[in-house]
Coordinates of N, CA and C in Angstrom, one line a residue:
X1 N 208.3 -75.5 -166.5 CA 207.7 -76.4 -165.6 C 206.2 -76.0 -165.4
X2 N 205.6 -77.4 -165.6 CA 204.0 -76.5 -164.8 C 203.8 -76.5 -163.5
X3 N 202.5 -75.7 -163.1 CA 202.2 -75.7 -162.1 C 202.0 -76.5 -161.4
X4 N 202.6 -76.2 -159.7 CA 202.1 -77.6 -159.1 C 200.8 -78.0 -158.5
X5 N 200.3 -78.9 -158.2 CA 198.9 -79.5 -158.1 C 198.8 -78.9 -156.5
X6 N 197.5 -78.0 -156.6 CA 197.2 -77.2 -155.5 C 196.1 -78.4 -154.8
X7 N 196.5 -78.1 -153.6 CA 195.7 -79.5 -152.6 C 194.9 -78.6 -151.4
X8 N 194.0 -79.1 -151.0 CA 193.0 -78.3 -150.1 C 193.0 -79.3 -148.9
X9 N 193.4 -79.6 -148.1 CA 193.1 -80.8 -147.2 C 191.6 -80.2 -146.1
X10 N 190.8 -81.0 -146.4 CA 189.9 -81.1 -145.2 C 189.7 -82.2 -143.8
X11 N 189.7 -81.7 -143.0 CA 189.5 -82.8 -142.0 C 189.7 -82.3 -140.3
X12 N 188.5 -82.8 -139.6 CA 188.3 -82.3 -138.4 C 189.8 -82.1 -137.2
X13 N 190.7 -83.6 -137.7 CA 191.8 -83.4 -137.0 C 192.9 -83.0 -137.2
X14 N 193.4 -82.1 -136.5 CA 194.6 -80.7 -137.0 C 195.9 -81.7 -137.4
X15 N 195.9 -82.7 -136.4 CA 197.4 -83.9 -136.5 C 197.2 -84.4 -137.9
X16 N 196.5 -85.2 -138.0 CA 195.9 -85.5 -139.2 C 196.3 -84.6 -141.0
X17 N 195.7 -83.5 -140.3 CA 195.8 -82.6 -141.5 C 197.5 -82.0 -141.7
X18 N 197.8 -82.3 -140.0 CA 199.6 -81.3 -140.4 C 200.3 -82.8 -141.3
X19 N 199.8 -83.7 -140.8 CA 200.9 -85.4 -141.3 C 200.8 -85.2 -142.7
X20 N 199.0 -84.9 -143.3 CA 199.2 -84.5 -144.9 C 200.1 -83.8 -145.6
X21 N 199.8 -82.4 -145.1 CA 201.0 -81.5 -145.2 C 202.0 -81.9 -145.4
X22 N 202.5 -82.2 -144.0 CA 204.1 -83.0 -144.1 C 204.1 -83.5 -145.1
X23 N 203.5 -84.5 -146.0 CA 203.9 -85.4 -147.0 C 203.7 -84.7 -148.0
X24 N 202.7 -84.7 -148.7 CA 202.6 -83.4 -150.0 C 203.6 -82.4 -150.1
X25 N 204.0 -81.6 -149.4 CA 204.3 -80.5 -149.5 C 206.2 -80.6 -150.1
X26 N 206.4 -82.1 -149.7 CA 208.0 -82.5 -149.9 C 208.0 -82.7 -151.1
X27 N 206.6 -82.4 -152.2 CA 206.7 -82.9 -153.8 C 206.7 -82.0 -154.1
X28 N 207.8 -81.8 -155.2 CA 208.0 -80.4 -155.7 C 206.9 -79.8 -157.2
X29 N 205.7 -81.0 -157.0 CA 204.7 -80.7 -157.8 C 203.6 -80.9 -157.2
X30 N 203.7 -80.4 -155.9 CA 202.4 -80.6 -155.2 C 202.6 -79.3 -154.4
X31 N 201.8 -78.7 -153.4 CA 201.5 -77.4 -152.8 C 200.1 -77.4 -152.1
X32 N 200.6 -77.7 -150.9 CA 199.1 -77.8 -150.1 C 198.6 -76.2 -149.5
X33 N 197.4 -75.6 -150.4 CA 197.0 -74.2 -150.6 C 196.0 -74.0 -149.2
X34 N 195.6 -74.8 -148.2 CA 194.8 -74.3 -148.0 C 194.2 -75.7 -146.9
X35 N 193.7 -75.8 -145.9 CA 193.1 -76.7 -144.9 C 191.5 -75.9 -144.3
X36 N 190.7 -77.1 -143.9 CA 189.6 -76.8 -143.4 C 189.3 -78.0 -142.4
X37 N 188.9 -77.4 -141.3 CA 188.5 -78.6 -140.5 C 186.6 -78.9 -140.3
X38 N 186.1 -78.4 -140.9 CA 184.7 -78.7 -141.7 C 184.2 -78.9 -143.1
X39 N 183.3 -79.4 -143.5 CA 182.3 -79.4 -144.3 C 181.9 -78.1 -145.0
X40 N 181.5 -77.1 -144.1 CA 181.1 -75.8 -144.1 C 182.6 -75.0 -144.6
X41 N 182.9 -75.4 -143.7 CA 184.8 -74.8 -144.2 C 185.1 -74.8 -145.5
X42 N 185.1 -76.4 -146.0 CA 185.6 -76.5 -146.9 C 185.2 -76.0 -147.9
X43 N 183.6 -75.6 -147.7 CA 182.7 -75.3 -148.8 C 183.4 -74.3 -149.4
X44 N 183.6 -73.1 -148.2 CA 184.2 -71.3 -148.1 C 185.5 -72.0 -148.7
X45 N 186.0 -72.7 -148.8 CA 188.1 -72.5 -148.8 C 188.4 -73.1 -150.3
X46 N 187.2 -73.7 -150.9 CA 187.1 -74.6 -152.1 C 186.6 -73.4 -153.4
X47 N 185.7 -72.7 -153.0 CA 185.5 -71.3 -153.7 C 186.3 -70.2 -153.6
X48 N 187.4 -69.9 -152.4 CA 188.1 -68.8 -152.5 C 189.7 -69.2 -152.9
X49 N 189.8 -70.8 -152.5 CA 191.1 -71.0 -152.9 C 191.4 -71.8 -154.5
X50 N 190.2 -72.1 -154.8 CA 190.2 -73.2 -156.1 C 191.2 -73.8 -156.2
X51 N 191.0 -74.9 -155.6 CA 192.4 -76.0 -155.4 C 192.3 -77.2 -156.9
X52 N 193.1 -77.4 -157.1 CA 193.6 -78.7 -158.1 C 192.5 -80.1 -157.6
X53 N 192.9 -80.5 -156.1 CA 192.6 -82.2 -155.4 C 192.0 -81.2 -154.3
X54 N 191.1 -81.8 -153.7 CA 190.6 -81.7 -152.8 C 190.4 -83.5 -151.8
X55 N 190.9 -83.1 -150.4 CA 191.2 -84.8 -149.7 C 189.5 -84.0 -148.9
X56 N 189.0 -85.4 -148.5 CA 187.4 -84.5 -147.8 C 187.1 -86.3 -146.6
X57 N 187.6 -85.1 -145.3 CA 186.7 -86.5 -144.3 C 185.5 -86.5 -144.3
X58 N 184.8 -87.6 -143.8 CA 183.6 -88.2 -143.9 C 182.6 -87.0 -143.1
X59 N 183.1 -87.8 -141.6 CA 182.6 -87.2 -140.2 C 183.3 -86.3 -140.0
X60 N 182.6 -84.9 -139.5 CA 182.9 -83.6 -139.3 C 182.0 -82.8 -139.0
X61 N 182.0 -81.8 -138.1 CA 181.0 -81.3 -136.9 C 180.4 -80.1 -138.5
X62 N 179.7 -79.4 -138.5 CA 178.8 -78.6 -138.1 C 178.2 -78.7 -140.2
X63 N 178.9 -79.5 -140.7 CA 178.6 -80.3 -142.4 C 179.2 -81.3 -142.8
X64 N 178.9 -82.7 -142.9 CA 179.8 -84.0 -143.5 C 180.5 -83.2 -144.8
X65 N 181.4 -84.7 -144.8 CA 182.2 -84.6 -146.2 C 181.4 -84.8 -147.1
X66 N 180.3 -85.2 -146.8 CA 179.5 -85.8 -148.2 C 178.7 -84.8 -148.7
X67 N 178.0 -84.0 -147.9 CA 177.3 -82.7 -148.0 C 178.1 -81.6 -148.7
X68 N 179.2 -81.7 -148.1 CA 180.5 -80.7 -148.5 C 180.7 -80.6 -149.9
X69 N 181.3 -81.9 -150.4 CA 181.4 -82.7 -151.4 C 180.4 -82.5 -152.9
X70 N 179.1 -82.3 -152.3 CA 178.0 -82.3 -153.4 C 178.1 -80.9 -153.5
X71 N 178.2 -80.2 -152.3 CA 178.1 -78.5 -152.7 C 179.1 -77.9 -153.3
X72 N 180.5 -78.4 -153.5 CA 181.7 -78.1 -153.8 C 181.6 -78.6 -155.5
X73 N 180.9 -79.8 -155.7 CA 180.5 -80.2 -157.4 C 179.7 -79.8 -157.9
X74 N 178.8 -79.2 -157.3 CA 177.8 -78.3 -158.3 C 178.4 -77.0 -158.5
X75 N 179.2 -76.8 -157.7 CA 179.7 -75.3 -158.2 C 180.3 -75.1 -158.9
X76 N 180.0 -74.4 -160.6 CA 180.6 -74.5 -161.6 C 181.8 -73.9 -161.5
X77 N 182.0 -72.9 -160.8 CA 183.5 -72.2 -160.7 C 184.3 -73.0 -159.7
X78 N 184.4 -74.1 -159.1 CA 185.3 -74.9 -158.6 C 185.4 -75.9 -159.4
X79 N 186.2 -76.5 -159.9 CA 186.6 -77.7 -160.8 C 187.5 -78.6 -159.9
X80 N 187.5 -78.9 -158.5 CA 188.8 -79.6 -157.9 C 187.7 -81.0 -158.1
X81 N 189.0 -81.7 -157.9 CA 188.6 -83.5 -157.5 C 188.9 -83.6 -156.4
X82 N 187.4 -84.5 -155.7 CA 187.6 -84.7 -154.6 C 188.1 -86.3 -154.1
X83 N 188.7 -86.5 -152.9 CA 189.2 -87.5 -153.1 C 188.3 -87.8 -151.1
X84 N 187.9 -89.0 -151.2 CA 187.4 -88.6 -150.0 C 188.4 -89.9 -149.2
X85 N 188.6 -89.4 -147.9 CA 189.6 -90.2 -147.2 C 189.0 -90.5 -145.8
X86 N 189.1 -91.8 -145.8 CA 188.0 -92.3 -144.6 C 188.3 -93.8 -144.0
X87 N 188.2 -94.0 -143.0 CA 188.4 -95.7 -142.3 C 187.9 -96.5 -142.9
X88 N 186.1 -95.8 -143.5 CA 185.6 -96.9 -144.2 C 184.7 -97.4 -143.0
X89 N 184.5 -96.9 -142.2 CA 183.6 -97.7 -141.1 C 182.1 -97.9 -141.4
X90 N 182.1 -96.9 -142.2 CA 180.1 -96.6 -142.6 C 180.4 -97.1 -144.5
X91 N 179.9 -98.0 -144.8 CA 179.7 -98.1 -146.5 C 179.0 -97.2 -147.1
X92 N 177.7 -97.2 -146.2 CA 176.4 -95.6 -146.9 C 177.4 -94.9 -146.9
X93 N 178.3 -94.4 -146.1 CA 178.9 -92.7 -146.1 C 179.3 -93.1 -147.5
X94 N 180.2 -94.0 -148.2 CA 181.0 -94.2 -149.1 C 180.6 -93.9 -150.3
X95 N 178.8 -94.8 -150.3 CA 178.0 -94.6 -151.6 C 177.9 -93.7 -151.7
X96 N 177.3 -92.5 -150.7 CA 176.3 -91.5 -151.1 C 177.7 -90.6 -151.5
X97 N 178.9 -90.5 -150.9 CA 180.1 -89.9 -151.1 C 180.2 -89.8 -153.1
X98 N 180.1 -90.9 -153.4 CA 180.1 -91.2 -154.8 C 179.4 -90.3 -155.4
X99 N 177.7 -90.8 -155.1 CA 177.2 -90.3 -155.6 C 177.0 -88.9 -156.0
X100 N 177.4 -88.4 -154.3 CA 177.9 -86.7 -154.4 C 178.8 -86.2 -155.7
X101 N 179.7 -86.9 -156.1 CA 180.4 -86.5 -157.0 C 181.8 -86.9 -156.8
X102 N 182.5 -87.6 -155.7 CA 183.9 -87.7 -154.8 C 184.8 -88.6 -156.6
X103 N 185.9 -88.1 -156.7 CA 186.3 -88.7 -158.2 C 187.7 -89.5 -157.4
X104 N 188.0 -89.9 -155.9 CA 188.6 -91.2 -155.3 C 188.1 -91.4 -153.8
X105 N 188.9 -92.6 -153.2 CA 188.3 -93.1 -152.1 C 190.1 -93.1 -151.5
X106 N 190.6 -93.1 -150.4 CA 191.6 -93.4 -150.2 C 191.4 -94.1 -148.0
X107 N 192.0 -94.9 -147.8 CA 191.9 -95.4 -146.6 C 193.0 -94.1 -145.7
X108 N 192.7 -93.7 -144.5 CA 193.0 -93.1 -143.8 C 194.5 -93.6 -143.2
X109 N 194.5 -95.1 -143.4 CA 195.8 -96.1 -142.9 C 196.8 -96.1 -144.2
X110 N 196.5 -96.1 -145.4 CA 197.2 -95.7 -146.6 C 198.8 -95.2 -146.2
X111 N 199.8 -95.7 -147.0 CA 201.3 -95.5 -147.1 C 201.1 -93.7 -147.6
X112 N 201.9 -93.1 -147.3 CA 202.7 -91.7 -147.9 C 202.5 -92.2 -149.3
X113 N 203.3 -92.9 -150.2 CA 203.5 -92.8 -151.4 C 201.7 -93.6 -152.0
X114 N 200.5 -93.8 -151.3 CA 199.6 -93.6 -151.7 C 198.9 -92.7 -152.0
X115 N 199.1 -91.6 -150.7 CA 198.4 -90.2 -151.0 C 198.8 -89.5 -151.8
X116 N 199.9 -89.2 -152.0 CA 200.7 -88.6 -153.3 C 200.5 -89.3 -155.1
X117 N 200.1 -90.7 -154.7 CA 200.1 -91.2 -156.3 C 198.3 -90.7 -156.6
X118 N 197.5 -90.8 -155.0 CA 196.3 -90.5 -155.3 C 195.8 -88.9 -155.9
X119 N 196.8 -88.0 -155.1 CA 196.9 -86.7 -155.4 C 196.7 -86.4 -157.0
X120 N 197.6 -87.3 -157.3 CA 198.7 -86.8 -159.1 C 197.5 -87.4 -159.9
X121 N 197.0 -88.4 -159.5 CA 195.9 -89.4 -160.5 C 194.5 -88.1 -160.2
X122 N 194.4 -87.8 -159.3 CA 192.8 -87.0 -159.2 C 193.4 -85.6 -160.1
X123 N 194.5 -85.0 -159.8 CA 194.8 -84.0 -161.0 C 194.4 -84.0 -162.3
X124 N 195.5 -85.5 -162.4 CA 195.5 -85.7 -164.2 C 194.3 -86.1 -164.5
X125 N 192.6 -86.1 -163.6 CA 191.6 -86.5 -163.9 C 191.2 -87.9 -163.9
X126 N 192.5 -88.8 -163.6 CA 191.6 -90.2 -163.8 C 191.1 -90.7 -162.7
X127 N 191.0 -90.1 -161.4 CA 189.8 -90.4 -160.4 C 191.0 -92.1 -159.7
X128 N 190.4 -92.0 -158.1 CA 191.5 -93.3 -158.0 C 190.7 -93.9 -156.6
X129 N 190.5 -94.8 -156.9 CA 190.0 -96.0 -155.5 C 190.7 -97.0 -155.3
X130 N 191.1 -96.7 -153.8 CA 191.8 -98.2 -153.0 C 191.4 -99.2 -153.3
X131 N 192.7 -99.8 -153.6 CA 192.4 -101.4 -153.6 C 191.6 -102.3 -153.0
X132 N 191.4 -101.8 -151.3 CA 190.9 -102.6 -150.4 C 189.2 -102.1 -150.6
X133 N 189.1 -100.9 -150.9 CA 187.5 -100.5 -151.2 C 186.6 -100.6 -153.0
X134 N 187.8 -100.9 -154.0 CA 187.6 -100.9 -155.2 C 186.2 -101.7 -155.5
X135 N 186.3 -103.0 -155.5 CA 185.2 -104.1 -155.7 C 184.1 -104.2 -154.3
X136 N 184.8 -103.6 -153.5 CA 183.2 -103.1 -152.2 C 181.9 -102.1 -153.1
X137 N 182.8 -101.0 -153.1 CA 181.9 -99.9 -153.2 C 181.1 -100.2 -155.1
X138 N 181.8 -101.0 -155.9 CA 181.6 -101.5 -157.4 C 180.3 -102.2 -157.2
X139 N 180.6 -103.2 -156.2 CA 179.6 -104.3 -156.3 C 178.0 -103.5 -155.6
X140 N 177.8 -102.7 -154.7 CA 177.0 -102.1 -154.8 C 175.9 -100.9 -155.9
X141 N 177.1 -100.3 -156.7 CA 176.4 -99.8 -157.7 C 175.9 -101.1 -158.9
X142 N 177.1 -102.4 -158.9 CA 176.2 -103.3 -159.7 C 175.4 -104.2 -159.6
X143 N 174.8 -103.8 -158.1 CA 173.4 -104.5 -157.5 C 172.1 -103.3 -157.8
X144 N 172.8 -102.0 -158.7 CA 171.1 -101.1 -158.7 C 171.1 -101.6 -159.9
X145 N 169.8 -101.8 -160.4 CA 169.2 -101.7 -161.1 C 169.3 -101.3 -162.7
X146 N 170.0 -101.9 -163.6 CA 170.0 -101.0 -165.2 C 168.8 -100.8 -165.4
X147 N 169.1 -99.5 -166.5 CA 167.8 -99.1 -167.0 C 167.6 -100.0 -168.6
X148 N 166.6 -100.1 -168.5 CA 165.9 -101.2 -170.1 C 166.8 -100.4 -171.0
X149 N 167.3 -101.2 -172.1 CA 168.0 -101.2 -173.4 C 167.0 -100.3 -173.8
X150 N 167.9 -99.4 -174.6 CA 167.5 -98.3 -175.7 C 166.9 -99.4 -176.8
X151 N 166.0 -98.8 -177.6 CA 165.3 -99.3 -179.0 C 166.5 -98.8 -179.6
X152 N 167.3 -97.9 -179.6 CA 168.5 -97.6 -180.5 C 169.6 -97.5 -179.8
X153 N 170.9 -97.9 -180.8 CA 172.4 -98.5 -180.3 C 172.9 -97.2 -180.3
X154 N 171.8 -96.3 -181.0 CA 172.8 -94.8 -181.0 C 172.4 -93.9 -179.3
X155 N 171.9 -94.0 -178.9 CA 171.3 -93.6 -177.8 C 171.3 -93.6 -176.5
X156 N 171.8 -93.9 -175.5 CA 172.0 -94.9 -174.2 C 171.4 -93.5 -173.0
X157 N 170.1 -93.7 -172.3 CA 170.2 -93.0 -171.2 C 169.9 -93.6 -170.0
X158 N 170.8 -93.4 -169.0 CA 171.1 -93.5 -167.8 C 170.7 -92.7 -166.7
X159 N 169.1 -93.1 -165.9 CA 168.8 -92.5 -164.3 C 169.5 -92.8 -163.1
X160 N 169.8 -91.8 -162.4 CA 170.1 -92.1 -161.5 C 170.4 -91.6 -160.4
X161 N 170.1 -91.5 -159.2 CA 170.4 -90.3 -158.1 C 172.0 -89.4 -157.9
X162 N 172.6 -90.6 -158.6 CA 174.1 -90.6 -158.3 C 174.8 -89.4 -159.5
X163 N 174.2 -90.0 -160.7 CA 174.7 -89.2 -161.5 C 173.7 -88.8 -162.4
X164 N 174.0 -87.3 -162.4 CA 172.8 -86.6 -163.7 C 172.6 -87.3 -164.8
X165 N 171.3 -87.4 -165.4 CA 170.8 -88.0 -166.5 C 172.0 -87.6 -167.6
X166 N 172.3 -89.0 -168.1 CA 173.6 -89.2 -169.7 C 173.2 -89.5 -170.8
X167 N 173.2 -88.9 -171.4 CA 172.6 -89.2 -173.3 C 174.2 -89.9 -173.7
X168 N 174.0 -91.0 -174.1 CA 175.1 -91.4 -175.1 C 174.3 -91.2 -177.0
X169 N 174.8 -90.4 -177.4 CA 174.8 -90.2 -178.3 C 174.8 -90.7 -179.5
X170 N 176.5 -91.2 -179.0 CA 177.8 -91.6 -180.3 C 178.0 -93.0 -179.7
X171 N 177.2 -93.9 -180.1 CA 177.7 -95.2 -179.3 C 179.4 -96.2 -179.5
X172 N 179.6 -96.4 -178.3 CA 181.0 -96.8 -177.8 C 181.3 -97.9 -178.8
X173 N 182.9 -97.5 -179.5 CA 183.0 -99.2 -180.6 C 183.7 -100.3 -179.9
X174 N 183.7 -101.4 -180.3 CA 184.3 -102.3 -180.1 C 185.1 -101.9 -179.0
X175 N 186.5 -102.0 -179.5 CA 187.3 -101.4 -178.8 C 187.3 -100.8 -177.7
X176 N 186.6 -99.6 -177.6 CA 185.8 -98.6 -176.5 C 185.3 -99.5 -175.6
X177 N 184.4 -100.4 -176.1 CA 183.5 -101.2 -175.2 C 184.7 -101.9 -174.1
X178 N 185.7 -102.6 -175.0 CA 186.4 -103.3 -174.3 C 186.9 -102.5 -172.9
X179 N 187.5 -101.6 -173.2 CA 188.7 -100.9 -172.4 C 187.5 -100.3 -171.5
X180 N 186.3 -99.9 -171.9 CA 185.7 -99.6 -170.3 C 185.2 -100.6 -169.4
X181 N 185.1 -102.0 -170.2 CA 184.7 -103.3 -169.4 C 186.3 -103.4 -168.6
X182 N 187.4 -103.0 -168.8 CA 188.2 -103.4 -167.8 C 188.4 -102.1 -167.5
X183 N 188.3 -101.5 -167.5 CA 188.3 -99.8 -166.5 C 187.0 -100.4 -165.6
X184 N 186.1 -101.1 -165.9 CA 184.9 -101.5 -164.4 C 185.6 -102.5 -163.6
X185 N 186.8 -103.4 -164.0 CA 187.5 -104.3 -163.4 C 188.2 -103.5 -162.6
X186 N 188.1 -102.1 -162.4 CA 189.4 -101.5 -161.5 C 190.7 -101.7 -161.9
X187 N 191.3 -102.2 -163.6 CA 192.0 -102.0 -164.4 C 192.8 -100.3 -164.6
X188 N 194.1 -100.4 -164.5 CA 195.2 -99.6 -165.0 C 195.3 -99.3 -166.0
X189 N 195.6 -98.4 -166.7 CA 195.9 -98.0 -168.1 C 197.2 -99.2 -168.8
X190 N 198.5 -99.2 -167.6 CA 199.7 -100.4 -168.3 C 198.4 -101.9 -168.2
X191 N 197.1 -102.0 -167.2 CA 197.3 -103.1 -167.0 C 196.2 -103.4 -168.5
X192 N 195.3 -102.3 -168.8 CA 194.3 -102.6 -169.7 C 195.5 -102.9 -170.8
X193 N 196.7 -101.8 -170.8 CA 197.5 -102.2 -172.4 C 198.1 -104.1 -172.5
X194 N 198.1 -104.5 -171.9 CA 198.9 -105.7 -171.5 C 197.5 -106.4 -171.9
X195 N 196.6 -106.5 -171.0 CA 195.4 -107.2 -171.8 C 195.2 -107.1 -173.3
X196 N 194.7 -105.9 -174.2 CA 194.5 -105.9 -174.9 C 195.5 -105.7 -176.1
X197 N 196.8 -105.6 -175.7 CA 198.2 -105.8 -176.4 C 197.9 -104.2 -177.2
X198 N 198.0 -103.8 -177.1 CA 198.2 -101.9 -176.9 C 199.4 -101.1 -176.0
X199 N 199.6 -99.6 -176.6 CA 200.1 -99.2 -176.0 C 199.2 -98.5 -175.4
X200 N 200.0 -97.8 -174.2 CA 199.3 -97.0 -173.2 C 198.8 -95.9 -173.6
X201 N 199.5 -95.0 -174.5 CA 198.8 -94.2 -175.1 C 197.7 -94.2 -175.5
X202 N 197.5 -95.5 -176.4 CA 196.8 -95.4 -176.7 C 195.2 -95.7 -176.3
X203 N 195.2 -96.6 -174.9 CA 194.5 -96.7 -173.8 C 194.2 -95.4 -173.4
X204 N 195.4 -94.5 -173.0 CA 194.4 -93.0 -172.5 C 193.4 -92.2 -173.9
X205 N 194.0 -92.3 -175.2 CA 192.9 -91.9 -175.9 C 191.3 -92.2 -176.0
X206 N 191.0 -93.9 -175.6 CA 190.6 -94.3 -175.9 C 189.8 -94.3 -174.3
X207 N 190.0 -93.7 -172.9 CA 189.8 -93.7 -172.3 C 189.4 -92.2 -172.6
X208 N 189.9 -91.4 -173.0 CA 189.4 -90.2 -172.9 C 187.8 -90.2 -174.0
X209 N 188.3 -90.7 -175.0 CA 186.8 -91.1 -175.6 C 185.5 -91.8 -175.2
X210 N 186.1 -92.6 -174.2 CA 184.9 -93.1 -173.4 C 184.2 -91.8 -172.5
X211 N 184.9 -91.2 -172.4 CA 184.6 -90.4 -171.1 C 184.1 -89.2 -171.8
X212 N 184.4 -88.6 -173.3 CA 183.6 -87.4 -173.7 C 182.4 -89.0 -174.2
X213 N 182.1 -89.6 -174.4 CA 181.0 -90.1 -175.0 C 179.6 -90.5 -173.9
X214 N 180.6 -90.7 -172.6 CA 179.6 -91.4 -171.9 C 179.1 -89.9 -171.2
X215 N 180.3 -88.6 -171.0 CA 179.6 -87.6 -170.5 C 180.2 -87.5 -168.8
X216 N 180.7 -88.3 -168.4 CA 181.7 -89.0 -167.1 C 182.5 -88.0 -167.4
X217 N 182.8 -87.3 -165.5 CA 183.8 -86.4 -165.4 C 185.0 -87.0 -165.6
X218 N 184.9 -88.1 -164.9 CA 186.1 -89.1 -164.6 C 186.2 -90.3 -164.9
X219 N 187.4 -91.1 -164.5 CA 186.9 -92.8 -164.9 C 186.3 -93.5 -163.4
X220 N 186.4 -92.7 -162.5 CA 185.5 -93.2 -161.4 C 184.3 -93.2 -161.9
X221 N 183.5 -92.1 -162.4 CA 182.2 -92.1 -162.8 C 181.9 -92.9 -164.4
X222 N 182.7 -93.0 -164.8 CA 182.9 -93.9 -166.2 C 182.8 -95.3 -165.6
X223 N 183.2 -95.5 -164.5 CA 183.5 -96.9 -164.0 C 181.7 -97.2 -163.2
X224 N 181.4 -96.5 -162.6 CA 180.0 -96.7 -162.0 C 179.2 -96.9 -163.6
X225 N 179.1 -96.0 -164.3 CA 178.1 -96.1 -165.1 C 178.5 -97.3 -166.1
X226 N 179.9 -97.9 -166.0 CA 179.8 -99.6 -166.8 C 178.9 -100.3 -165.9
X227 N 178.9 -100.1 -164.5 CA 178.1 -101.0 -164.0 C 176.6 -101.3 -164.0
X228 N 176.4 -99.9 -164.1 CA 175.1 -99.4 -164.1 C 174.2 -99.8 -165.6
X229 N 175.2 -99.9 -166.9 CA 174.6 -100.2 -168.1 C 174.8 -101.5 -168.0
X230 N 175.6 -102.5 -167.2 CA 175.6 -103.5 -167.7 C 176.5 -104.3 -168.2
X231 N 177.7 -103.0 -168.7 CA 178.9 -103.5 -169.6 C 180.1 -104.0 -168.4
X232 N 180.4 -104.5 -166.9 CA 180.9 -105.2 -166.2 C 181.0 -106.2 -166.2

């Protein structure tokens, strides 16, 4: 068996963080390593505990989640994903969350069997945003601004506050193109195979190729930067 997916819960309220607990900890491939009820906390608990998922509230006394968030992704010896979990009251907190590096979004009101499917998806790397926040937080990154078409198809670079400068290289084929135009739809892996009459498999290869090409940790960040080139 492998190991199970080590979880960091952050968040100012102890109820809050024990209800996580409670749920996680009943999966026998999950293991919640570790809680912080700051920013600052998390920063300390995210470098000594190196967790799998990290959950990260917004608002929190003495460092936001968002602050938290950016300091916890530049640090090369932490590799967790962060999943930021929030009412959603402020949309800025949401963007700049993004742009921090956050690889899902999850609503604070969310079912048990949400946080757990969100858990397993930020593990296995594919990054995961609520339904109810999916096309909110989308349609803002596809109001900034593309950058002018490369003079070459081999080439593609992308500015932007959000995400470090991306050299595309090895430009995306046909195919490629497709499956990340519906990975910007907030498309599934069963749901892209059903569109494009594929199997799933072969959708994750083809998602993993988008993702060493575009240089995207995730497909959350794979998904911003379809919007950002255009390809939405």
């Amino acid at each position: 068996m492998s190991d199970p997916i080590r979880v960091l819960l952050v968040d100012d309220h102890a109820l809050l963080r024990a209800g996580f607990r409670t749920i996680l900890d009943t999966q026998p491939d999950i293991t919640v390593v570790g809680e912080a009820s700051s920013g600052a906390e998390a920063v300390a608990q995210a470098s000594a505990l190196r967790p799998d998922v990290i959950t990260m509230d917004v608002q929190m006394p003495d460092m936001d989640g968002i602050e938290a968030t950016r300091r916890i992704v530049a640090d090369p010896a932490v590799e967790a994903a962060i999943a930021i979990v929030t009412t959603f009251d402020r949309d800025d907190y949401l963007y700049q969350a993004l742009d921090a590096g956050a690889s899902g979004f999850l609503l604070k009101n969310a079912g048990a069997e949400d946080l757990i499917a969100a858990v397993r998806a930020l593990a296995a790397g594919d990054g995961m945003l609520a339904p109810e926040v999916t096309r909110r937080v989308l349609a803002r990154f596809a109001a900034t601004p593309a950058p002018a078409p490369s003079p070459s198809p081999a080439a593609v670079s992308i500015e932007s506050t959000a995400i470090p400068r991306v050299t595309l290289a090895e430009p995306l084929t046909d195919r490629e193109a497709e499956v990340l135009t519906l990975l910007a739809d907030a498309r599934s892996n069963a749901e892209i195979a059903r569109a494009l009459y594929i199997g799933e498999a072969t959708v994750k290869t083809h998602v993993s190729r988008i993702l060493q090409k575009l240089g995207a940790r995730d497909r959350v960040q794979a998904v911003v930067l379809a919007h950002r080139m255009g390809l939405a």
